[in-house]
Amino acid sequence: MLPFIRQDLAELTAYTPHPGSASEESAHSESAIDRLDTNECPYDLPEELKQKLAWTYQQLIETNRYPDGGHAALKEAIAQYVNESLAESIPVPPLNKGGLGGVKLPKTAITADNISVGNGSDELIRSLLIATCLGGSGSIFVANPTFSMYGIMAQTLGIPVVSVRRKPETFEIDIEAAKRAILSEGCANDQNQNPPVRIVFVVHPNSPTANALTTNEIEWLSSLPDNILVVIDEAYFEFSQNTLAGKLSEHPNWIILRTFSKAFRLASMRVGYAIAHPELTATLEKIRLPYNLPAFSQLAAELALAQRQLLLAVIPETISERAKLIAALTQHQKLQILPSAANFVYLRVKASEGESAEVEHKQIMQQLKAQGTLIRHTGGGLRITVGSPEENQRTCDRIAAILT
Ligand SMILES: *Cc1c(COP(=O)(O)O)cnc(C)c1O
């Protein structure tokens, strides 16, 4: 350990979404591998959109110039997309026309002032931590298993993480345990040196467990005091079609995060966005790096929004493939499959007598990897991304071969 590096960073290990896959010898080339471990869309951008993007790059980008540091055009386009996802009173604009035309928006309509754009929603998570908890001003709360980046990024900033376990059967948040944990952080005493909880992170639907927030959970979030920021990560919104954006106007202490990395097929471009009260987005603008988003990424995200009807047209396939995958895996007595509102499926094995489920999870993950399917072993279970129909068929066949 170099002597000038903070002590607490020594204990942290770097986040590796594909553990071992970069360094290990593999019998498969990248293209032969079914990459079902990071919840991306299985399909690249359609060829004509790639060409359009390449043309845009050649015609519109001056590589010697800094990009638009305020993301004006992109924020406008995002605000319009968010409004579509809101009340039914806002009709979807006609295909490829863009603009809401003469449609009157309700008072709660989202504008560009409600939007902040990040280099992936990961950047926004870090900015939120800086804005609320840095320098001993707050702790964060998470209910595990959940997206690990919240805890990892908090730790890199020296921010304490308060956590509870979710209910083991449904993965709902244990609200009583959550209340107790948050309350006890609030009162300083000898056992507890942590600052009060300033952020509650939830994913809707949760990763890795795929369950959407329940009415009870939403009520609890609504009841949190206004000195706690509630981060609702809707990374999988396009698959669940269930958003809390309509409630933002009632809750100035709520923020919604979304990303272009999943349904919009732009994981390589690193674009995420936040929807929140204008004072909060203004604070995020102060914290982020000046030119955080490359010009090419901004153009790609704008193109994806303009072509959303085309890109999001594969979502019904993903949803029906998810049902098929769940039905096929449910055939195995040994597996317990959780319901899913996202583009992935979470499952656990029912451990044999004297065996540990976690040992079996690890074995299944490794055997699948040896056959060319990458999945994620996390949170005490296995998470499998819904891929193309061919990939999903191979997943089912390979799991069947392992279990019989
Ligand atoms: C994939 C994912 C994100 C997206 O992160 P980006 O930095 O935008 O790629 C955010 N939150 C959750 C829960 C995710 O699963």
Short mmCIF file of C-alpha atoms and ligand atoms in Angstrom, two decimals:
data_model
loop_
_atom_site.label_atom_id
_atom_site.label_comp_id
_atom_site.label_asym_id
_atom_site.label_seq_id
_atom_site.Cartn_x
_atom_site.Cartn_y
_atom_site.Cartn_z
CA MET A 1 0.00 0.00 0.00
CA LEU A 2 1.48 3.34 -1.02
CA PRO A 3 1.83 5.44 2.12
CA PHE A 4 -0.09 8.46 0.77
CA ILE A 5 -3.28 6.47 -0.04
CA ARG A 6 -6.17 6.58 2.44
CA GLN A 7 -6.17 3.64 4.86
CA ASP A 8 -9.86 2.83 4.34
CA LEU A 9 -9.38 2.33 0.59
CA ALA A 10 -6.93 -0.52 1.26
CA GLU A 11 -9.79 -2.81 2.29
CA LEU A 12 -11.85 -2.13 -0.81
CA THR A 13 -11.65 -4.29 -3.91
CA ALA A 14 -12.37 -2.81 -7.34
CA TYR A 15 -15.78 -3.52 -8.88
CA THR A 16 -15.52 -6.27 -11.50
CA PRO A 17 -18.75 -6.86 -13.41
CA HIS A 18 -17.21 -9.85 -15.23
CA PRO A 19 -15.19 -11.55 -12.49
CA GLY A 20 -12.24 -13.38 -13.95
CA SER A 21 -13.41 -13.24 -17.55
CA ALA A 22 -10.72 -10.79 -18.65
CA SER A 23 -7.76 -12.67 -17.22
CA GLU A 24 -8.86 -16.29 -17.33
CA GLU A 25 -8.12 -18.57 -20.23
CA SER A 26 -11.40 -19.23 -21.97
CA ALA A 27 -12.25 -21.81 -24.56
CA HIS A 28 -14.72 -19.39 -26.15
CA SER A 29 -14.17 -16.23 -28.12
CA GLU A 30 -16.16 -13.18 -26.93
CA SER A 31 -18.73 -13.55 -29.71
CA ALA A 32 -19.43 -17.19 -28.86
CA ILE A 33 -20.24 -16.29 -25.29
CA ASP A 34 -23.78 -15.56 -24.13
CA ARG A 35 -23.23 -12.51 -21.94
CA LEU A 36 -26.21 -12.68 -19.64
CA ASP A 37 -24.54 -11.17 -16.60
CA THR A 38 -24.92 -7.40 -17.01
CA ASN A 39 -28.58 -6.86 -18.01
CA GLU A 40 -27.89 -5.15 -21.33
CA CYS A 41 -30.23 -5.41 -24.32
CA PRO A 42 -29.12 -8.42 -26.40
CA TYR A 43 -29.27 -6.39 -29.61
CA ASP A 44 -26.86 -3.78 -30.93
CA LEU A 45 -28.28 -0.61 -32.55
CA PRO A 46 -29.88 -1.44 -35.92
CA GLU A 47 -27.49 -0.98 -38.84
CA GLU A 48 -29.30 2.06 -40.23
CA LEU A 49 -29.07 3.87 -36.89
CA LYS A 50 -25.38 3.10 -36.63
CA GLN A 51 -24.91 4.62 -40.05
CA LYS A 52 -26.92 7.63 -39.08
CA LEU A 53 -24.79 8.04 -35.97
CA ALA A 54 -21.59 7.70 -38.00
CA TRP A 55 -22.87 10.34 -40.41
CA THR A 56 -23.74 12.62 -37.51
CA TYR A 57 -20.27 12.11 -36.13
CA GLN A 58 -18.66 13.10 -39.41
CA GLN A 59 -20.93 16.04 -40.13
CA LEU A 60 -21.71 17.57 -36.76
CA ILE A 61 -18.85 16.94 -34.36
CA GLU A 62 -15.83 19.19 -34.29
CA THR A 63 -13.43 16.99 -32.38
CA ASN A 64 -11.20 19.93 -31.44
CA ARG A 65 -14.09 21.64 -29.62
CA TYR A 66 -15.49 20.88 -26.19
CA PRO A 67 -18.96 19.35 -26.22
CA ASP A 68 -22.10 21.18 -25.04
CA GLY A 69 -21.33 21.29 -21.33
CA GLY A 70 -24.95 22.06 -20.45
CA HIS A 71 -26.48 19.16 -22.47
CA ALA A 72 -29.29 21.51 -23.53
CA ALA A 73 -30.67 19.56 -26.50
CA LEU A 74 -30.43 16.23 -24.72
CA LYS A 75 -32.16 17.52 -21.58
CA GLU A 76 -35.04 18.86 -23.68
CA ALA A 77 -35.45 15.50 -25.39
CA ILE A 78 -35.30 13.63 -22.09
CA ALA A 79 -37.90 15.91 -20.47
CA GLN A 80 -40.25 15.19 -23.34
CA TYR A 81 -39.70 11.44 -23.04
CA VAL A 82 -40.30 11.55 -19.28
CA ASN A 83 -43.55 13.45 -19.82
CA GLU A 84 -44.72 10.71 -22.16
CA SER A 85 -44.10 8.17 -19.43
CA LEU A 86 -46.24 10.18 -16.99
CA ALA A 87 -49.98 10.76 -16.89
CA GLU A 88 -52.24 9.15 -19.46
CA SER A 89 -53.49 12.66 -20.15
CA ILE A 90 -50.28 13.23 -22.08
CA PRO A 91 -50.57 11.50 -25.44
CA VAL A 92 -47.54 9.88 -27.04
CA PRO A 93 -46.41 12.03 -29.97
CA PRO A 94 -46.74 10.52 -33.44
CA LEU A 95 -43.92 8.29 -34.66
CA ASN A 96 -40.66 10.17 -35.35
CA LYS A 97 -42.36 13.57 -35.35
CA GLY A 98 -40.93 14.60 -31.97
CA GLY A 99 -42.42 17.48 -30.02
CA LEU A 100 -45.65 17.45 -28.14
CA GLY A 101 -47.23 19.78 -30.68
CA GLY A 102 -50.18 21.69 -29.31
CA VAL A 103 -50.75 19.32 -26.42
CA LYS A 104 -51.22 21.10 -23.10
CA LEU A 105 -49.10 19.69 -20.33
CA PRO A 106 -50.40 19.50 -16.80
CA LYS A 107 -48.77 21.72 -14.15
CA THR A 108 -46.62 18.81 -13.05
CA ALA A 109 -44.94 18.45 -16.44
CA ILE A 110 -41.21 17.87 -16.37
CA THR A 111 -38.97 20.48 -18.03
CA ALA A 112 -35.25 20.56 -18.81
CA ASP A 113 -34.72 22.21 -15.39
CA ASN A 114 -35.84 18.96 -13.77
CA ILE A 115 -33.19 16.94 -15.63
CA SER A 116 -29.49 16.41 -14.97
CA VAL A 117 -27.36 14.20 -17.21
CA GLY A 118 -24.45 12.05 -16.08
CA ASN A 119 -21.68 9.88 -17.48
CA GLY A 120 -23.85 6.87 -16.76
CA SER A 121 -26.24 7.05 -13.84
CA ASP A 122 -23.22 5.92 -11.82
CA GLU A 123 -21.85 9.46 -12.05
CA LEU A 124 -25.14 10.84 -10.74
CA ILE A 125 -25.06 8.43 -7.80
CA ARG A 126 -21.60 9.71 -6.88
CA SER A 127 -22.69 13.36 -7.25
CA LEU A 128 -25.67 12.71 -4.96
CA LEU A 129 -23.36 11.21 -2.34
CA ILE A 130 -21.09 14.25 -2.56
CA ALA A 131 -24.06 16.63 -2.35
CA THR A 132 -25.55 15.07 0.78
CA CYS A 133 -23.14 12.94 2.79
CA LEU A 134 -19.54 13.99 2.26
CA GLY A 135 -17.26 15.05 5.11
CA GLY A 136 -19.21 13.35 7.87
CA SER A 137 -22.54 15.01 7.04
CA GLY A 138 -24.48 11.82 6.37
CA SER A 139 -24.76 8.06 5.99
CA ILE A 140 -26.65 6.13 3.33
CA PHE A 141 -29.26 3.41 3.72
CA VAL A 142 -29.65 0.34 1.48
CA ALA A 143 -31.73 -2.84 1.74
CA ASN A 144 -29.66 -5.81 0.56
CA PRO A 145 -29.41 -7.47 -1.82
CA THR A 146 -29.51 -4.44 -4.10
CA PHE A 147 -27.34 -2.63 -6.67
CA SER A 148 -23.86 -2.79 -5.16
CA MET A 149 -22.59 0.51 -6.58
CA TYR A 150 -24.36 2.62 -3.94
CA GLY A 151 -22.36 1.01 -1.14
CA ILE A 152 -19.13 0.81 -3.11
CA MET A 153 -19.17 4.47 -4.11
CA ALA A 154 -20.16 5.56 -0.61
CA GLN A 155 -17.19 3.67 0.81
CA THR A 156 -14.74 5.24 -1.64
CA LEU A 157 -15.90 8.62 -0.33
CA GLY A 158 -15.63 7.59 3.32
CA ILE A 159 -19.43 7.61 3.72
CA PRO A 160 -20.90 5.04 6.16
CA VAL A 161 -23.39 2.51 4.77
CA VAL A 162 -26.33 1.42 6.95
CA SER A 163 -27.96 -1.74 5.63
CA VAL A 164 -30.72 -4.20 6.42
CA ARG A 165 -31.53 -7.53 4.77
CA ARG A 166 -34.65 -7.81 2.63
CA LYS A 167 -37.32 -10.36 3.55
CA PRO A 168 -35.91 -13.69 2.37
CA GLU A 169 -39.06 -14.95 0.61
CA THR A 170 -40.20 -11.93 -1.41
CA PHE A 171 -37.21 -9.60 -1.19
CA GLU A 172 -39.49 -6.82 0.00
CA ILE A 173 -37.83 -4.31 2.27
CA ASP A 174 -38.35 -5.12 5.94
CA ILE A 175 -39.85 -1.73 6.73
CA GLU A 176 -39.77 -2.11 10.50
CA ALA A 177 -36.08 -3.03 10.38
CA ALA A 178 -35.46 -0.12 8.00
CA LYS A 179 -37.17 2.34 10.34
CA ARG A 180 -35.18 1.10 13.32
CA ALA A 181 -31.89 1.29 11.43
CA ILE A 182 -32.55 4.83 10.20
CA LEU A 183 -33.74 6.01 13.59
CA SER A 184 -30.75 4.61 15.46
CA GLU A 185 -28.32 6.37 13.12
CA GLY A 186 -30.05 9.64 13.93
CA CYS A 187 -29.12 9.60 17.60
CA ALA A 188 -25.45 9.79 18.39
CA ASN A 189 -24.36 7.57 21.28
CA ASP A 190 -21.30 5.65 22.37
CA GLN A 191 -21.96 2.66 20.13
CA ASN A 192 -22.75 4.72 17.10
CA GLN A 193 -20.42 7.31 15.67
CA ASN A 194 -22.16 7.49 12.30
CA PRO A 195 -23.81 10.66 11.03
CA PRO A 196 -27.61 10.47 10.36
CA VAL A 197 -28.97 8.80 7.23
CA ARG A 198 -29.25 11.36 4.44
CA ILE A 199 -30.02 9.08 1.46
CA VAL A 200 -32.26 6.04 1.09
CA PHE A 201 -31.47 4.15 -2.13
CA VAL A 202 -34.07 1.89 -3.77
CA VAL A 203 -34.20 0.31 -7.22
CA HIS A 204 -37.61 0.04 -8.92
CA PRO A 205 -37.64 -2.83 -9.91
CA ASN A 206 -34.77 -3.97 -7.70
CA SER A 207 -31.57 -5.50 -9.01
CA PRO A 208 -30.66 -8.31 -8.60
CA THR A 209 -34.03 -9.56 -7.27
CA ALA A 210 -36.31 -8.12 -10.02
CA ASN A 211 -39.22 -7.10 -7.74
CA ALA A 212 -40.92 -3.72 -8.18
CA LEU A 213 -41.67 -1.52 -5.17
CA THR A 214 -44.91 -2.50 -3.42
CA THR A 215 -47.61 -0.08 -2.22
CA ASN A 216 -46.31 -0.52 1.33
CA GLU A 217 -42.80 0.30 0.34
CA ILE A 218 -43.93 3.38 -1.61
CA GLU A 219 -45.96 4.54 1.39
CA TRP A 220 -42.89 4.19 3.58
CA LEU A 221 -40.79 6.20 1.12
CA SER A 222 -43.52 8.87 1.11
CA SER A 223 -43.39 9.04 4.89
CA LEU A 224 -39.65 9.71 5.11
CA PRO A 225 -38.82 13.18 6.46
CA ASP A 226 -37.76 15.89 4.03
CA ASN A 227 -34.17 15.91 5.32
CA ILE A 228 -33.68 12.44 3.80
CA LEU A 229 -33.17 12.21 0.04
CA VAL A 230 -34.98 9.25 -1.55
CA VAL A 231 -33.21 7.95 -4.65
CA ILE A 232 -35.47 5.80 -6.83
CA ASP A 233 -33.33 4.09 -9.45
CA GLU A 234 -35.52 3.26 -12.45
CA ALA A 235 -32.75 1.72 -14.57
CA TYR A 236 -35.27 -0.92 -15.74
CA PHE A 237 -38.27 1.37 -16.20
CA GLU A 238 -38.79 0.50 -19.85
CA PHE A 239 -39.29 -3.16 -18.89
CA SER A 240 -41.55 -2.54 -15.90
CA GLN A 241 -43.43 0.44 -17.42
CA ASN A 242 -43.98 1.53 -13.85
CA THR A 243 -42.60 4.90 -12.81
CA LEU A 244 -42.81 7.09 -9.73
CA ALA A 245 -41.99 10.22 -11.77
CA GLY A 246 -45.60 11.38 -11.42
CA LYS A 247 -45.13 11.73 -7.67
CA LEU A 248 -42.04 13.94 -7.84
CA SER A 249 -44.03 17.16 -7.57
CA GLU A 250 -45.41 16.00 -4.19
CA HIS A 251 -41.96 14.99 -2.93
CA PRO A 252 -39.14 17.51 -3.38
CA ASN A 253 -36.88 15.06 -1.50
CA TRP A 254 -37.26 12.36 -4.19
CA ILE A 255 -35.06 11.89 -7.22
CA ILE A 256 -35.46 9.37 -10.04
CA LEU A 257 -32.48 7.94 -11.89
CA ARG A 258 -32.66 6.34 -15.32
CA THR A 259 -30.14 5.18 -17.88
CA PHE A 260 -29.58 4.67 -21.59
CA SER A 261 -27.52 1.55 -20.79
CA LYS A 262 -30.35 -0.97 -20.71
CA ALA A 263 -33.48 -0.75 -22.91
CA PHE A 264 -31.95 1.97 -25.12
CA ARG A 265 -28.96 -0.23 -26.05
CA LEU A 266 -26.31 2.40 -25.34
CA ALA A 267 -24.28 0.86 -22.50
CA SER A 268 -21.08 1.67 -24.39
CA MET A 269 -21.95 5.38 -24.50
CA ARG A 270 -22.34 5.96 -20.73
CA VAL A 271 -25.41 8.17 -20.45
CA GLY A 272 -27.72 8.35 -17.45
CA TYR A 273 -30.11 11.01 -16.20
CA ALA A 274 -31.85 12.24 -13.09
CA ILE A 275 -35.35 13.70 -12.73
CA ALA A 276 -35.81 15.92 -9.68
CA HIS A 277 -36.67 19.24 -8.13
CA PRO A 278 -34.83 22.08 -9.97
CA GLU A 279 -32.82 22.99 -6.87
CA LEU A 280 -31.51 19.46 -6.66
CA THR A 281 -30.63 19.25 -10.35
CA ALA A 282 -28.90 22.66 -10.03
CA THR A 283 -26.81 21.21 -7.21
CA LEU A 284 -25.91 18.20 -9.35
CA GLU A 285 -24.79 20.59 -12.09
CA LYS A 286 -22.38 22.26 -9.63
CA ILE A 287 -20.81 18.96 -8.63
CA ARG A 288 -20.29 17.17 -11.92
CA LEU A 289 -17.14 17.42 -14.01
CA PRO A 290 -17.38 20.34 -16.49
CA TYR A 291 -17.63 18.34 -19.75
CA ASN A 292 -18.77 15.07 -18.30
CA LEU A 293 -20.47 13.75 -21.40
CA PRO A 294 -18.64 13.34 -24.74
CA ALA A 295 -20.31 14.93 -27.77
CA PHE A 296 -20.70 11.52 -29.41
CA SER A 297 -22.53 10.13 -26.38
CA GLN A 298 -24.90 13.10 -26.33
CA LEU A 299 -25.70 12.62 -30.02
CA ALA A 300 -26.21 8.90 -29.54
CA ALA A 301 -28.65 9.47 -26.69
CA GLU A 302 -30.55 12.09 -28.70
CA LEU A 303 -30.76 9.70 -31.64
CA ALA A 304 -31.96 6.88 -29.38
CA LEU A 305 -34.74 9.09 -28.04
CA ALA A 306 -35.77 10.27 -31.50
CA GLN A 307 -35.92 6.60 -32.57
CA ARG A 308 -37.45 5.29 -29.36
CA GLN A 309 -40.40 3.63 -31.05
CA LEU A 310 -38.02 1.52 -33.12
CA LEU A 311 -35.61 0.72 -30.27
CA LEU A 312 -38.24 -0.02 -27.65
CA ALA A 313 -40.17 -2.22 -30.05
CA VAL A 314 -38.18 -5.26 -28.87
CA ILE A 315 -39.42 -4.91 -25.31
CA PRO A 316 -42.52 -7.09 -25.84
CA GLU A 317 -40.16 -9.83 -27.08
CA THR A 318 -38.03 -9.49 -23.95
CA ILE A 319 -41.11 -9.74 -21.77
CA SER A 320 -42.46 -12.82 -23.50
CA GLU A 321 -38.98 -14.38 -23.46
CA ARG A 322 -38.83 -13.67 -19.74
CA ALA A 323 -42.08 -15.57 -19.24
CA LYS A 324 -40.74 -18.50 -21.27
CA LEU A 325 -37.48 -18.53 -19.33
CA ILE A 326 -39.32 -18.48 -16.00
CA ALA A 327 -41.68 -21.25 -17.15
CA ALA A 328 -38.79 -23.45 -18.32
CA LEU A 329 -36.73 -22.93 -15.18
CA THR A 330 -39.74 -23.52 -12.93
CA GLN A 331 -39.80 -27.10 -14.29
CA HIS A 332 -36.80 -27.83 -12.10
CA GLN A 333 -37.87 -28.83 -8.59
CA LYS A 334 -34.50 -27.74 -7.36
CA LEU A 335 -34.91 -24.09 -8.37
CA GLN A 336 -36.94 -21.32 -6.84
CA ILE A 337 -37.59 -18.58 -9.43
CA LEU A 338 -38.68 -15.12 -8.31
CA PRO A 339 -41.27 -13.12 -10.27
CA SER A 340 -39.64 -10.43 -12.43
CA ALA A 341 -40.64 -6.91 -13.51
CA ALA A 342 -37.32 -6.37 -15.30
CA ASN A 343 -35.21 -7.86 -18.13
CA PHE A 344 -33.59 -10.41 -15.85
CA VAL A 345 -34.60 -13.34 -13.69
CA TYR A 346 -33.44 -14.10 -10.15
CA LEU A 347 -33.35 -17.61 -8.73
CA ARG A 348 -32.04 -19.68 -5.87
CA VAL A 349 -31.46 -23.39 -5.52
CA LYS A 350 -33.17 -25.32 -2.80
CA ALA A 351 -30.06 -26.80 -1.21
CA SER A 352 -29.80 -30.56 -0.88
CA GLU A 353 -29.49 -32.04 2.59
CA GLY A 354 -26.20 -30.97 4.14
CA GLU A 355 -25.27 -28.80 1.15
CA SER A 356 -24.95 -25.04 1.10
CA ALA A 357 -27.06 -23.21 -1.46
CA GLU A 358 -24.24 -20.74 -2.00
CA VAL A 359 -21.80 -23.53 -2.91
CA GLU A 360 -24.34 -24.84 -5.42
CA HIS A 361 -24.93 -21.36 -6.84
CA LYS A 362 -21.24 -20.96 -7.41
CA GLN A 363 -20.99 -24.35 -9.07
CA ILE A 364 -23.89 -23.64 -11.41
CA MET A 365 -22.42 -20.26 -12.34
CA GLN A 366 -19.05 -21.83 -13.09
CA GLN A 367 -20.48 -24.76 -15.03
CA LEU A 368 -22.52 -22.37 -17.15
CA LYS A 369 -19.45 -20.27 -17.75
CA ALA A 370 -17.53 -23.33 -18.89
CA GLN A 371 -20.31 -23.96 -21.43
CA GLY A 372 -20.25 -20.36 -22.63
CA THR A 373 -23.01 -18.62 -20.65
CA LEU A 374 -22.09 -15.84 -18.25
CA ILE A 375 -24.56 -15.14 -15.45
CA ARG A 376 -24.22 -13.28 -12.16
CA HIS A 377 -23.86 -14.93 -8.76
CA THR A 378 -24.87 -12.20 -6.32
CA GLY A 379 -26.89 -11.50 -3.20
CA GLY A 380 -27.26 -15.19 -2.32
CA GLY A 381 -28.74 -16.23 -5.67
CA LEU A 382 -28.25 -16.25 -9.43
CA ARG A 383 -29.26 -13.45 -11.79
CA ILE A 384 -29.76 -14.23 -15.46
CA THR A 385 -30.33 -11.52 -18.06
CA VAL A 386 -33.08 -12.24 -20.60
CA GLY A 387 -31.20 -12.47 -23.89
CA SER A 388 -32.21 -13.25 -27.46
CA PRO A 389 -34.51 -16.27 -27.97
CA GLU A 390 -31.48 -18.37 -29.03
CA GLU A 391 -29.49 -17.36 -25.97
CA ASN A 392 -32.42 -18.09 -23.66
CA GLN A 393 -32.90 -21.52 -25.22
CA ARG A 394 -29.22 -22.32 -24.65
CA THR A 395 -29.51 -21.09 -21.05
CA CYS A 396 -32.44 -23.45 -20.42
CA ASP A 397 -30.71 -26.38 -22.11
CA ARG A 398 -27.47 -25.84 -20.25
CA ILE A 399 -29.16 -25.48 -16.87
CA ALA A 400 -31.19 -28.63 -17.54
CA ALA A 401 -27.96 -30.49 -18.37
CA ILE A 402 -26.31 -29.27 -15.16
CA LEU A 403 -29.25 -30.18 -12.93
CA THR A 404 -29.91 -33.66 -14.32
C1 LIG B 1 -27.44 -0.94 -14.94
C2 LIG B 1 -27.84 -0.13 -13.78
C3 LIG B 1 -27.59 1.24 -13.76
C4 LIG B 1 -26.99 1.90 -14.96
O1 LIG B 1 -25.78 2.46 -14.73
P1 LIG B 1 -25.10 3.31 -15.87
O2 LIG B 1 -23.98 3.93 -15.12
O3 LIG B 1 -26.10 4.31 -16.35
O4 LIG B 1 -24.69 2.36 -16.95
C5 LIG B 1 -28.00 1.96 -12.66
N1 LIG B 1 -28.65 1.38 -11.63
C6 LIG B 1 -28.93 0.07 -11.65
C7 LIG B 1 -29.68 -0.53 -10.53
C8 LIG B 1 -28.52 -0.72 -12.71
O5 LIG B 1 -28.79 -2.02 -12.71
#
